[in-house]
Amino acid sequence: MSDITAQSHHHIDVREFHPRAHAAIHNPKIRQNFRKAMDGLMAKRKAAFEGWDLETLRDLGANIRLKALSNLPDLLEQLEQKLTENGIKVHWAVDGDEACRIVRDICMARDAKTVIKGKSMVSEEMELNHYLQDQGIEALESDLGEYIVQLADETPSHIIMPAIHKNTGEISELMHEKTGTDLSNDVEYLTASARQQLREKFMNADVGVSGVNFAVAETGTLCLVENEGNGRMTTTVPPCHIAVTGIEKVVPSLEDVSALLALLTRSATGQHITTYFNMISSPRKGEELDGPEEVHVVLVDNGRSSIYQDDELLDTLRCIRCGACMNHCPVYTRVGGHTYGTTYPGPIGKILMPHLIGLDEGRHLPTASSLCGACGEVCPVKIPIPDLLVRLRQESVDGDRLHPAKVRGHGAKRSTGEALIWKGWAWMHASPGIYRLGTGVAAKFRALQPSKAGAWTDYRTAPKLAAKTLHQRMKERGQ
Amino acid sequence: MSSRNIILQRLRNRTGGELTAPECDFSVLKRPDWSTAERIELFEKMIESVHGEVHHCTSDSWIERLAEVLNTRGARNLMVPNEHAIGQAIKASERTDLPELLLYDEPIESWQLHLFNEVDASITSTRGGIAETGSLILWPTPDEPRLMSLVPPVHIAVLNASEIYTTFHEAMLAQNWAAGMPTNALLISGPSKTADIEQTLAYGVHGPKELIILVIE
Ligand code: SF4
């Protein structure tokens, strides 16, 4: 039986963040698995950037992403034109459902029954696997971590390392139960078994589905970053390759890719580069002896064009999905990826998911942060994540009268009582006489102060009012 | 309206202020002018750190080294390019200590099972290397197809020392990649690996278990 923090896809209520967090915090196995992994990743990232002028490199990363976004519609058209010239078919999807239907239609046109998948977070967003399964098409993950997560009927708990919540023993048991491998803590053996099982699948798959890390407009090139070789298999062995990608992944030139790649792999896993950097620009041509005869790209919007409307929220779209923000997040490290109940967990999830599922559904996400700022400090493209969290918190209570809230489902957390209290607070602070009177009275009657203050005091002691106000003390000192 | 036009229109009619593209200064990627020897040294250090195996050879000695590498591994066969000078030289050497030579001369569909199960090693050319990350540049061709460097458990790559660039940025500019990309281009840095099981490194997960680089100086 799986525990509450590792639920399967079905019926996850994003709003149940608190009970999941509570369970995760009291689950020593989850705590250990994440702590160990995140400590390692942080140290590796630090070492990988040694000798670099990291601030300048991050500035470059941020500028490249901003340059791309500032010209997004034109770049997408250029990309479409180049890809088409190269023989790659381009599709556009307003949301995940439409993207799923496009993939299904391509499969049906080829009478495809089995799909092998490389790692793709956008396909997780689309819940493509379940959709295809419902349509009678088998979809099998080939990235080892994703494969494990799929065997367990779970979702990834980390965007780079999907099975990070499990330790070797748990994986061994899972593989034993589902695929008949021997029980063993030998990672080499487990890996070799998965290699054997999946090689068969690669050979028999009718379609390969992958994600995209960067799509280059100038040459019409799809870039994929990976270590295992499953991405290369997925995009080379089956006769048809479908790449799904968010519309924000486009960059103007290959030169831009060289800088983003330098940031991506070092930020993600502390690798100077991944084993494979796979650049695909066309289906199999005339004389060539392998590679798919058909290549498709599905450009998925799914909320991104809404984020694009607002100057501040736009920064969210700079993300290159490195996962560094979660690796460095004290909240993520303690509660683990599944607690969030969303496709993207951790800081990036907290600023991205409210746009995809609505701020009503995702109301707890922006508050699941201590605003310590670590995420913003490590983000390779300098997304001001803490500022965006504050912005979303405001939007969730409609708290900024000067700037009307824009995110779907805004105001879901607004309570009239709380709004009234803050109104009174503002009024009191705007008039010195009343402020003095108010704090003076509060100090006098401090004995009546309740020791419990809702959820705040579940894990904290309530602050005690001082016997004298600061103003009174200053007066006594004759100042 | 088509989804394409809905999306593009939404992006074009954005409600926020005018967006301007910032200047992008790539000089942070530049490295000092290293000598060939320094580049070789760094390349070797980096690719060995990710489990690549480097052999220094000359244009006279590399086939002998190749034979040694294959023999110590007990390889039953070696897949070679048919037309590339590498394949030509191996075939012309007529060495008896080389295993059976195989060619990738038919579309994959007709012999996929054989490639996946029977080929022990392959040798390919490279279009250069990258010192900073310890990477090989490969542009597969009909003579050296994409799966040649992926499916056999041992991949041997021939790299000319004079073609080791300092950075990826430098290599793509020097080779003018922007002018046009092939069907598939690759950077390969070490054998296939995973850390998906509790961050423990394991090699040869889907691709080669070993990557051997013959550096021709
Ligand atoms: S927000 Fe920044 S740190 Fe987080 S995944 Fe995206 S690029 Fe990486």
XYZ file of C-alpha atoms and ligand atoms in Angstrom:
704
model
C 0.000 0.000 0.000
C 1.295 3.425 -0.802
C 1.234 6.092 1.840
C -0.511 9.400 1.565
C 2.576 11.232 0.317
C 3.032 8.961 -2.664
C -0.447 8.831 -4.080
C -1.130 7.769 -7.607
C -2.336 10.337 -10.156
C -5.985 9.755 -9.708
C -8.000 12.093 -7.546
C -5.220 14.142 -6.051
C -6.762 17.194 -4.485
C -4.151 19.914 -4.710
C -5.921 21.723 -1.886
C -5.094 18.937 0.545
C -1.559 20.262 0.855
C -1.539 20.522 4.634
C -2.485 16.947 5.516
C 0.020 15.658 2.975
C 2.740 17.927 4.336
C 1.945 16.782 7.848
C 2.215 13.133 6.839
C 5.456 13.685 4.921
C 7.128 15.547 7.752
C 6.422 12.618 10.037
C 7.641 10.055 7.542
C 11.340 9.473 8.301
C 11.895 7.533 5.086
C 10.686 10.390 2.899
C 12.672 12.871 4.971
C 15.842 10.797 4.660
C 15.518 10.089 0.947
C 15.050 13.749 0.078
C 17.558 15.160 2.542
C 20.298 12.891 1.292
C 19.578 13.558 -2.362
C 19.193 17.319 -2.039
C 22.381 17.699 0.031
C 24.288 15.846 -2.669
C 22.792 17.895 -5.475
C 23.540 21.196 -3.780
C 27.178 20.271 -3.227
C 27.573 19.074 -6.816
C 26.073 22.223 -8.268
C 28.425 24.358 -6.238
C 31.455 22.394 -7.403
C 30.370 22.484 -11.049
C 30.302 26.284 -11.132
C 33.721 26.645 -9.539
C 35.888 28.975 -11.590
C 32.887 30.488 -13.352
C 31.724 34.049 -13.124
C 28.339 32.703 -12.133
C 26.572 36.026 -11.682
C 27.479 37.133 -15.197
C 26.570 33.750 -16.614
C 23.174 33.879 -14.888
C 22.662 37.387 -16.253
C 23.345 36.028 -19.713
C 20.908 33.162 -19.135
C 18.208 35.551 -17.965
C 18.821 37.895 -20.899
C 18.685 35.102 -23.461
C 15.370 33.892 -22.095
C 14.007 37.416 -21.971
C 15.201 38.070 -25.511
C 13.342 34.979 -26.669
C 10.168 35.882 -24.786
C 10.211 39.479 -25.996
C 9.841 38.147 -29.500
C 7.855 35.000 -28.762
C 5.132 35.047 -31.456
C 7.592 35.821 -34.253
C 10.036 33.216 -32.996
C 7.332 30.576 -32.905
C 6.435 31.383 -36.485
C 10.063 31.251 -37.513
C 10.443 27.933 -35.725
C 7.361 26.579 -37.440
C 8.635 27.668 -40.820
C 12.096 26.184 -40.310
C 10.791 22.914 -38.910
C 8.376 22.616 -41.816
C 11.154 23.306 -44.328
C 13.137 20.553 -42.633
C 10.252 18.117 -43.052
C 8.988 18.176 -39.459
C 5.222 18.548 -38.995
C 4.141 21.256 -36.566
C 0.945 21.149 -34.466
C -0.442 23.689 -32.020
C -2.449 22.883 -28.901
C -4.301 25.414 -26.779
C -4.359 23.062 -23.786
C -3.311 19.638 -22.591
C -6.453 17.938 -23.833
C -5.943 19.188 -27.339
C -2.288 18.126 -27.223
C -3.386 14.637 -26.139
C -5.842 14.429 -29.014
C -3.144 15.489 -31.494
C -0.832 12.736 -30.251
C -3.674 10.221 -30.411
C -4.589 11.224 -33.962
C -1.007 10.835 -35.139
C -0.911 7.393 -33.490
C -4.248 6.360 -35.003
C -3.230 7.481 -38.490
C -0.282 5.116 -38.212
C -2.324 2.398 -36.550
C 0.100 2.618 -33.652
C -0.548 0.468 -30.605
C 2.530 1.109 -28.493
C 4.293 4.322 -27.609
C 7.671 4.531 -25.921
C 8.373 7.741 -24.048
C 11.427 9.771 -23.223
C 11.244 12.100 -20.256
C 8.842 14.969 -20.772
C 7.311 17.117 -18.060
C 4.883 18.642 -20.566
C 3.479 15.170 -21.208
C 3.009 14.839 -17.443
C 1.154 18.137 -17.548
C -1.055 16.667 -20.292
C -1.455 13.363 -18.397
C -0.705 11.805 -21.733
C -0.037 8.271 -20.497
C -3.469 7.817 -18.987
C -5.145 9.436 -21.933
C -3.445 7.098 -24.384
C -4.159 4.093 -22.196
C -7.839 4.988 -22.222
C -7.643 5.065 -26.000
C -6.163 1.595 -26.097
C -2.616 2.730 -26.802
C 0.108 1.487 -24.479
C 2.463 4.239 -23.320
C 5.651 3.126 -21.614
C 8.187 5.397 -19.927
C 11.813 4.644 -20.783
C 13.743 7.025 -18.534
C 14.710 4.764 -15.636
C 13.265 7.085 -13.005
C 10.046 7.565 -14.950
C 9.867 3.821 -15.581
C 10.057 3.166 -11.838
C 7.442 5.810 -11.115
C 5.180 4.311 -13.769
C 5.596 0.796 -12.350
C 4.457 2.186 -9.004
C 1.576 4.068 -10.648
C 2.827 7.285 -9.115
C 3.806 10.702 -10.426
C 7.374 12.089 -10.480
C 8.393 13.694 -7.201
C 11.153 15.759 -8.812
C 11.323 17.177 -12.329
C 14.845 15.889 -12.984
C 14.938 12.819 -10.753
C 11.429 11.416 -10.829
C 11.999 8.520 -8.422
C 14.090 10.370 -5.878
C 11.527 9.632 -3.152
C 12.315 5.928 -3.286
C 15.409 4.200 -1.989
C 17.104 1.199 -3.567
C 15.279 -1.323 -1.395
C 11.886 0.052 -2.305
C 12.777 0.068 -6.011
C 14.070 -3.485 -5.816
C 10.817 -4.662 -4.246
C 8.763 -2.794 -6.806
C 10.678 -4.237 -9.763
C 10.526 -7.678 -8.227
C 6.786 -7.477 -7.789
C 6.007 -5.924 -11.173
C 8.630 -7.378 -13.496
C 9.917 -10.473 -11.741
C 13.512 -9.364 -11.227
C 15.371 -10.797 -8.254
C 15.303 -8.897 -4.990
C 18.643 -7.121 -4.878
C 20.214 -3.927 -3.626
C 22.708 -4.045 -6.475
C 21.955 -0.938 -8.545
C 23.944 -2.328 -11.489
C 21.756 -5.392 -11.563
C 18.536 -3.399 -11.344
C 19.713 -1.051 -14.088
C 20.770 -3.914 -16.333
C 17.386 -5.585 -15.863
C 15.573 -2.418 -16.861
C 17.900 -2.090 -19.881
C 16.939 -5.550 -21.047
C 13.223 -5.027 -20.533
C 13.226 -1.699 -22.308
C 15.374 -2.702 -25.284
C 12.588 -5.036 -26.345
C 10.131 -2.194 -26.009
C 12.211 0.215 -28.091
C 12.375 -2.277 -30.914
C 8.649 -2.905 -30.917
C 7.330 0.590 -30.293
C 5.322 2.202 -33.093
C 5.854 5.759 -31.898
C 8.396 7.561 -29.717
C 7.264 10.551 -27.657
C 9.806 12.941 -26.170
C 10.013 16.365 -24.628
C 12.231 19.215 -25.789
C 14.706 21.264 -23.763
C 15.326 23.979 -26.339
C 13.763 24.555 -29.752
C 16.017 26.628 -31.999
C 14.187 28.955 -34.375
C 17.094 29.833 -36.690
C 17.765 26.245 -37.737
C 14.574 24.411 -36.753
C 16.386 22.197 -34.269
C 14.983 20.310 -31.274
C 17.506 19.895 -28.457
C 17.240 17.152 -25.836
C 19.400 16.808 -22.755
C 19.835 13.367 -21.185
C 22.236 10.860 -19.636
C 20.732 7.467 -20.269
C 20.413 7.251 -24.036
C 16.707 6.479 -23.745
C 16.003 9.872 -25.291
C 18.162 9.007 -28.291
C 16.512 5.589 -28.540
C 13.035 7.109 -28.338
C 13.807 9.655 -31.032
C 15.705 7.278 -33.336
C 14.360 3.722 -33.194
C 10.561 3.946 -33.674
C 9.382 4.938 -37.173
C 7.605 8.029 -35.848
C 8.767 10.605 -33.312
C 6.443 13.095 -31.623
C 8.058 15.857 -29.584
C 5.802 17.758 -27.187
C 6.938 21.093 -25.862
C 5.676 24.214 -24.148
C 5.576 27.247 -26.441
C 8.071 29.055 -24.211
C 10.922 26.647 -25.007
C 11.886 28.395 -28.239
C 15.163 30.347 -28.440
C 16.420 32.398 -31.379
C 19.770 30.759 -32.119
C 22.108 27.865 -31.469
C 24.497 30.271 -29.805
C 21.827 30.911 -27.172
C 21.660 27.201 -26.541
C 25.368 26.988 -25.741
C 24.931 29.365 -22.798
C 21.674 27.860 -21.523
C 23.122 24.364 -21.717
C 26.123 25.455 -19.627
C 23.671 26.664 -16.976
C 21.126 23.869 -17.210
C 23.151 20.753 -16.518
C 25.350 22.337 -13.854
C 22.327 23.769 -12.044
C 20.359 20.557 -12.310
C 22.751 17.807 -11.288
C 26.133 19.497 -11.059
C 27.235 17.917 -14.320
C 29.392 19.965 -16.680
C 27.318 18.440 -19.431
C 25.017 15.446 -19.715
C 26.142 12.300 -21.520
C 24.047 13.152 -24.544
C 23.079 16.434 -26.062
C 20.824 15.361 -28.887
C 19.983 17.855 -31.649
C 17.278 16.807 -34.102
C 16.505 18.842 -37.207
C 14.686 16.512 -39.569
C 13.189 13.079 -40.149
C 15.245 10.419 -41.918
C 16.421 11.741 -45.275
C 17.058 9.952 -48.594
C 20.171 7.868 -48.055
C 20.011 7.666 -44.298
C 19.637 4.215 -42.780
C 17.985 4.947 -39.461
C 15.912 7.534 -37.656
C 12.135 8.042 -37.805
C 10.471 8.601 -41.169
C 8.023 11.022 -39.517
C 8.773 13.721 -36.944
C 6.073 15.857 -35.333
C 6.262 18.749 -32.909
C 3.311 19.673 -30.722
C 3.566 23.247 -29.442
C 1.542 23.344 -26.229
C 0.187 26.552 -24.716
C -1.766 25.257 -21.687
C -1.879 28.515 -19.755
C 1.426 29.939 -20.922
C -0.093 32.639 -23.103
C -2.020 33.870 -20.050
C 1.182 34.145 -18.019
C 2.630 36.001 -20.998
C 0.129 38.852 -20.642
C 1.586 40.302 -17.442
C 4.978 42.010 -17.211
C 5.826 40.583 -13.791
C 4.400 37.089 -14.195
C 6.163 36.783 -17.546
C 9.384 35.979 -15.685
C 7.855 32.596 -14.841
C 8.277 31.634 -18.503
C 12.044 32.087 -18.386
C 12.315 28.748 -16.549
C 14.552 26.118 -18.142
C 13.318 23.360 -15.769
C 16.631 22.654 -14.086
C 15.137 21.806 -10.703
C 17.774 23.775 -8.758
C 15.065 25.735 -6.973
C 13.610 22.562 -5.502
C 17.017 21.132 -4.639
C 17.702 24.233 -2.551
C 14.234 24.685 -1.092
C 13.972 23.986 2.664
C 10.265 23.274 2.301
C 10.622 20.894 -0.667
C 13.463 19.040 1.066
C 11.254 18.399 4.086
C 7.904 17.611 2.517
C 9.058 15.995 -0.736
C 7.619 16.360 -4.195
C 4.326 14.537 -3.831
C 3.048 16.764 -1.064
C 2.395 19.529 -3.561
C 0.040 17.280 -5.528
C 1.001 19.084 -8.729
C 2.911 18.203 -11.902
C 5.713 20.615 -11.022
C 6.600 20.589 -7.321
C 8.791 22.953 -5.320
C 9.319 26.651 -5.969
C 8.817 26.513 -9.739
C 5.605 24.579 -9.152
C 4.431 27.174 -6.679
C 4.765 29.979 -9.220
C 3.728 28.006 -12.307
C 0.932 25.684 -11.227
C -1.510 28.394 -10.067
C -1.654 29.494 -13.707
C -2.265 25.983 -14.982
C -4.883 24.896 -12.431
C -6.173 28.245 -11.140
C -5.365 30.077 -7.950
C -8.495 28.699 -6.291
C -7.345 25.124 -6.740
C -3.703 26.052 -6.051
C -4.415 28.477 -3.219
C -1.958 26.880 -0.783
C 0.942 26.722 -3.185
C 2.246 30.299 -2.894
C 2.051 30.113 0.895
C 4.067 26.889 1.130
C 7.235 28.926 1.399
C 9.246 30.640 4.090
C 10.351 33.230 1.498
C 13.937 32.463 2.456
C 15.002 33.394 -1.049
C 17.240 30.391 -1.790
C 15.329 29.534 -4.965
C 15.792 32.994 -6.452
C 19.479 32.936 -5.586
C 20.218 29.697 -7.413
C 17.865 30.055 -10.377
C 20.119 30.029 -13.469
C 17.853 32.460 -15.291
C 17.329 34.685 -12.264
C 13.589 34.289 -11.911
C 12.613 36.359 -8.865
C 10.665 33.446 -7.407
C 10.092 34.999 -3.943
C 8.653 38.167 -5.515
C 6.350 36.083 -7.660
C 5.235 34.120 -4.598
C 4.343 37.379 -2.855
C 2.492 38.543 -5.943
C 0.487 35.313 -6.064
C -0.252 35.523 -2.345
C -1.646 38.979 -2.941
C -3.681 37.765 -5.867
C -5.090 34.897 -3.833
C -6.652 37.407 -1.402
C -7.215 40.203 -3.934
C -4.935 42.180 -1.685
C -3.610 44.856 -4.011
C -6.184 47.489 -4.829
C -3.894 49.430 -7.148
C -3.229 46.465 -9.420
C -6.234 44.310 -10.139
C -5.567 40.588 -9.810
C -5.245 38.648 -13.059
C -4.606 35.005 -12.313
C -7.556 32.697 -12.829
C -9.208 31.903 -9.503
C -7.717 34.945 -7.754
C -9.307 36.059 -4.504
C -10.092 32.479 -3.485
C -8.488 32.979 -0.090
C -9.989 36.365 0.610
C -11.899 36.539 3.879
C -13.955 39.550 4.840
C -12.874 39.347 8.466
C -9.188 39.340 7.601
C -9.625 42.145 5.100
C -11.355 44.197 7.779
C -8.569 43.590 10.290
C -5.960 44.766 7.805
C -8.047 47.791 6.982
C -8.146 48.691 10.664
C -4.424 48.005 10.931
C -3.694 50.367 8.059
C -5.949 53.040 9.533
C -4.283 52.806 12.937
C -0.790 53.015 11.466
C -1.714 56.044 9.435
C -2.644 58.126 12.500
C 0.085 58.485 15.187
C -2.321 59.484 17.970
C -4.507 56.449 17.520
C -1.471 54.236 17.103
C -0.087 55.385 20.474
C -3.401 54.953 22.159
C -3.923 51.542 20.588
C -0.502 50.119 21.484
C -0.737 51.652 24.971
C -4.048 49.924 25.633
C -2.764 46.663 24.169
C 0.295 46.747 26.478
C -1.888 47.390 29.512
C -4.195 44.497 28.795
C -1.494 42.122 27.625
C -2.462 39.590 30.249
C -5.629 38.973 28.273
C -3.690 38.090 25.130
C -4.639 34.565 23.990
C -1.798 32.047 23.904
C -3.255 30.317 20.863
C -3.561 32.031 17.509
C -4.893 29.496 15.087
C -2.536 27.505 12.877
C 0.268 29.955 13.598
C 0.723 28.621 17.129
C 0.462 24.930 16.197
C 4.240 24.844 15.896
C 5.252 28.218 17.364
C 4.847 30.047 20.633
C 2.712 33.138 20.329
C 4.756 36.331 20.680
C 4.044 38.185 23.910
C 3.318 41.876 23.917
C 5.860 43.925 25.891
C 4.747 45.570 29.139
C 5.607 48.983 27.761
C 5.471 50.271 24.227
C 8.603 51.509 22.510
C 7.258 55.020 22.632
C 6.788 54.818 26.399
C 10.319 53.551 26.913
C 11.799 56.259 24.760
C 9.886 58.826 26.737
C 11.209 57.422 30.013
C 14.741 57.725 28.702
C 13.992 61.348 27.988
C 14.447 61.090 24.274
C -10.042 30.106 -35.567
C -7.280 27.521 -35.502
C -5.447 26.836 -32.259
C -2.346 28.187 -33.924
C -3.963 31.526 -34.592
C -5.596 31.682 -31.171
C -2.217 31.206 -29.491
C -0.325 33.597 -31.742
C -3.013 36.237 -31.437
C -3.035 36.018 -27.659
C 0.717 36.448 -27.640
C 0.620 39.351 -30.100
C -2.147 41.200 -28.270
C -0.489 40.970 -24.897
C -1.802 43.403 -22.315
C 1.508 44.224 -20.641
C 3.985 46.879 -21.706
C 6.250 46.795 -24.736
C 8.934 44.108 -24.413
C 12.437 44.878 -25.563
C 15.101 42.287 -26.196
C 18.093 42.843 -23.893
C 21.655 42.735 -25.209
C 23.244 39.328 -24.748
C 26.940 39.408 -24.040
C 28.456 35.956 -24.593
C 31.962 36.903 -23.469
C 31.454 35.068 -20.160
C 31.662 31.833 -22.164
C 35.066 32.715 -23.646
C 38.178 31.006 -22.354
C 41.832 31.931 -22.738
C 43.601 30.708 -25.890
C 44.825 27.340 -24.772
C 47.441 25.403 -26.673
C 46.504 22.117 -28.312
C 48.371 20.276 -25.562
C 46.391 22.071 -22.871
C 43.151 21.342 -24.652
C 43.992 17.658 -24.963
C 44.869 17.530 -21.288
C 41.622 19.147 -20.197
C 39.552 17.072 -22.625
C 41.094 13.906 -21.226
C 40.590 14.943 -17.629
C 36.961 15.853 -18.207
C 35.905 12.828 -20.229
C 37.708 10.469 -17.860
C 35.801 12.023 -14.981
C 32.624 10.692 -16.613
C 34.054 7.251 -17.320
C 35.369 7.794 -20.855
C 38.613 5.971 -21.657
C 41.262 7.893 -23.596
C 44.081 6.333 -25.624
C 46.770 8.493 -27.184
C 47.759 7.249 -30.616
C 49.364 8.369 -33.831
C 48.047 7.951 -37.346
C 50.309 4.877 -37.577
C 49.529 3.260 -34.261
C 45.783 3.658 -33.763
C 44.700 0.456 -35.486
C 47.060 -1.548 -33.355
C 45.644 0.109 -30.261
C 42.153 -0.582 -31.540
C 42.952 -4.268 -31.851
C 44.257 -4.324 -28.277
C 41.188 -2.557 -26.935
C 38.904 -5.036 -28.674
C 40.906 -8.088 -27.702
C 41.043 -7.238 -24.014
C 37.256 -7.046 -24.127
C 36.843 -10.216 -26.127
C 34.757 -8.431 -28.765
C 33.505 -10.869 -31.395
C 32.968 -8.192 -33.987
C 33.389 -4.511 -34.789
C 31.072 -2.344 -36.803
C 32.994 0.047 -39.045
C 32.016 2.800 -41.464
C 32.246 1.642 -45.050
C 33.408 4.784 -46.789
C 35.012 6.925 -44.123
C 38.809 6.857 -44.029
C 38.615 5.117 -40.656
C 36.753 2.172 -42.096
C 38.938 2.137 -45.191
C 42.099 2.033 -43.099
C 40.805 -0.753 -40.847
C 39.767 -2.853 -43.808
C 43.010 -2.191 -45.653
C 45.115 -3.124 -42.619
C 44.105 -6.775 -43.022
C 45.184 -7.416 -39.478
C 44.446 -10.887 -38.257
C 44.064 -9.787 -34.647
C 40.962 -7.727 -35.431
C 37.555 -9.342 -34.888
C 35.017 -9.779 -37.648
C 34.202 -6.475 -39.343
C 30.558 -5.502 -39.823
C 29.009 -2.798 -41.972
C 25.842 -0.780 -41.308
C 24.808 -0.796 -44.940
C 21.094 -1.529 -44.830
C 18.101 0.313 -43.384
C 17.718 -0.549 -39.724
C 14.303 -2.172 -40.198
C 15.799 -5.175 -41.955
C 18.277 -6.139 -39.243
C 17.289 -4.393 -36.026
C 17.359 -7.543 -33.910
C 20.869 -8.330 -35.061
C 22.132 -4.836 -34.267
C 20.578 -4.911 -30.806
C 21.738 -8.371 -29.871
C 24.810 -9.366 -31.825
C 27.051 -6.354 -32.362
C 29.741 -6.041 -29.688
C 31.473 -2.813 -30.656
C 31.422 0.015 -33.153
C 33.910 2.619 -34.285
C 32.982 6.054 -35.629
C 34.645 9.283 -36.602
C 33.999 12.572 -34.808
C 33.767 16.165 -35.966
C 35.896 17.302 -33.085
C 35.923 17.469 -29.331
C 35.218 20.009 -26.606
C 37.837 20.370 -23.894
C 35.823 22.214 -21.269
C 33.158 19.531 -20.950
C 35.002 16.484 -22.306
C 32.610 16.022 -25.204
C 32.741 14.476 -28.654
C 30.917 16.065 -31.573
C 29.189 13.583 -33.869
C 27.147 14.281 -36.967
C 25.834 10.877 -38.023
C 25.776 10.203 -41.774
C 24.475 7.416 -44.026
C 27.957 5.930 -43.667
C 27.868 6.217 -39.871
C 24.176 6.089 -38.903
C 22.740 7.359 -35.636
C 22.369 4.020 -33.876
C 25.990 3.094 -34.519
C 27.112 5.192 -31.560
C 24.175 4.159 -29.378
C 23.257 0.488 -29.550
C 26.512 -1.549 -29.374
C 27.788 -1.908 -25.788
C 31.205 -0.511 -26.697
C 31.555 2.661 -28.737
C 35.000 3.645 -29.963
C 35.450 7.159 -31.336
C 38.394 8.514 -33.271
C 39.275 12.099 -32.439
C 41.924 14.235 -34.102
C 43.781 16.168 -31.416
C 43.909 19.201 -33.685
C 40.109 19.319 -33.711
C 39.591 19.733 -29.986
C 37.894 23.078 -29.335
C 37.887 24.780 -25.989
C 34.134 25.312 -25.577
C 30.878 24.266 -27.242
C 30.267 27.901 -28.058
C 33.595 28.130 -29.876
C 33.047 24.850 -31.739
C 29.617 25.737 -33.125
C 30.822 29.135 -34.299
C 34.020 27.753 -35.852
C 32.060 25.082 -37.713
C 29.275 27.522 -38.591
C 26.450 25.336 -37.375
C 23.956 28.177 -37.829
C 24.289 27.762 -41.599
C 22.473 24.445 -41.428
C 22.143 21.466 -39.179
C 22.167 17.794 -40.148
C 19.275 15.413 -39.422
C 20.909 14.641 -36.099
C 23.878 16.179 -34.318
C 25.242 14.965 -31.009
C 27.500 15.857 -28.174
C 28.573 12.676 -26.423
C 30.305 12.895 -23.060
C 31.013 9.474 -21.656
C 29.096 6.211 -21.762
C 25.356 6.108 -21.102
C 24.591 6.425 -17.394
C 21.878 6.929 -14.808
C 21.637 8.023 -11.206
C 17.917 7.461 -10.968
C 18.185 4.776 -8.313
C 19.083 6.599 -5.121
C 21.660 8.728 -6.917
C 23.937 5.741 -7.406
C 25.757 5.946 -10.733
C 25.329 3.006 -13.067
C 26.716 2.862 -16.601
C 25.276 1.430 -19.782
C 21.649 1.962 -18.971
C 20.325 2.269 -22.536
C 23.352 3.175 -24.615
C 26.973 1.956 -24.586
C 28.511 0.733 -21.339
C 31.917 1.912 -22.497
C 33.135 4.883 -24.501
C 36.684 4.663 -25.754
C 38.376 7.584 -27.442
C 41.401 7.156 -29.682
C 43.027 10.574 -29.763
C 45.227 10.899 -32.848
C 48.067 13.310 -32.174
S 12.618 28.312 -11.730
Fe 14.803 28.563 -12.122
S 15.762 27.153 -10.658
Fe 13.594 26.538 -10.787
S 13.515 24.963 -12.364
Fe 13.126 26.913 -13.389
S 15.130 27.600 -14.108
Fe 15.508 26.019 -12.588
